[in-house]
Amino acid sequence: MSDEKIILNIGGIKYETLRSTLTAQPETLLGTMFRDQNEYIKNS
């Protein structure tokens, strides 16, 4: 799951990254949002 591609829409611009990149720093906002235990992630 750490190699899952994530697309972030920031101000109308789409950025693609890996979940492992976002969770590399678990104490950050994005690290918290994208950790495996987060129940608020919308899968589309």
PDB file of C-alpha atoms in Angstrom, residues 14-43:
ATOM      1  CA  LYS A  14      -3.220  18.079  -9.799  1.00  0.00           C
ATOM      2  CA  TYR A  15      -0.080  16.626  -8.271  1.00  0.00           C
ATOM      3  CA  GLU A  16       0.718  12.900  -8.292  1.00  0.00           C
ATOM      4  CA  THR A  17       2.864  11.356  -5.595  1.00  0.00           C
ATOM      5  CA  LEU A  18       3.203   8.136  -3.640  1.00  0.00           C
ATOM      6  CA  ARG A  19       1.569   7.440  -0.282  1.00  0.00           C
ATOM      7  CA  SER A  20       5.032   6.521   1.042  1.00  0.00           C
ATOM      8  CA  THR A  21       6.264  10.034   0.209  1.00  0.00           C
ATOM      9  CA  LEU A  22       3.394  11.633   2.128  1.00  0.00           C
ATOM     10  CA  THR A  23       3.824   9.369   5.149  1.00  0.00           C
ATOM     11  CA  ALA A  24       7.630   9.618   5.316  1.00  0.00           C
ATOM     12  CA  GLN A  25       7.211  12.341   7.955  1.00  0.00           C
ATOM     13  CA  PRO A  26       4.338  10.972  10.088  1.00  0.00           C
ATOM     14  CA  GLU A  27       4.130  14.026  12.376  1.00  0.00           C
ATOM     15  CA  THR A  28       3.136  16.352   9.508  1.00  0.00           C
ATOM     16  CA  LEU A  29      -0.427  17.127   8.422  1.00  0.00           C
ATOM     17  CA  LEU A  30      -0.134  15.094   5.208  1.00  0.00           C
ATOM     18  CA  GLY A  31       1.620  12.275   7.044  1.00  0.00           C
ATOM     19  CA  THR A  32      -1.277  12.095   9.486  1.00  0.00           C
ATOM     20  CA  MET A  33      -3.916  12.325   6.775  1.00  0.00           C
ATOM     21  CA  PHE A  34      -2.488   9.524   4.643  1.00  0.00           C
ATOM     22  CA  ARG A  35      -1.410   6.973   7.237  1.00  0.00           C
ATOM     23  CA  ASP A  36      -3.114   3.588   6.936  1.00  0.00           C
ATOM     24  CA  GLN A  37      -5.316   4.042  10.005  1.00  0.00           C
ATOM     25  CA  ASN A  38      -6.996   7.239   8.785  1.00  0.00           C
ATOM     26  CA  GLU A  39     -10.704   6.600   8.271  1.00  0.00           C
ATOM     27  CA  TYR A  40     -11.365   9.899   6.474  1.00  0.00           C
ATOM     28  CA  ILE A  41      -9.586   9.200   3.192  1.00  0.00           C
ATOM     29  CA  LYS A  42     -11.997   9.262   0.269  1.00  0.00           C
ATOM     30  CA  ASN A  43     -11.322   6.537  -2.264  1.00  0.00           C
TER      31      ASN A  43
END
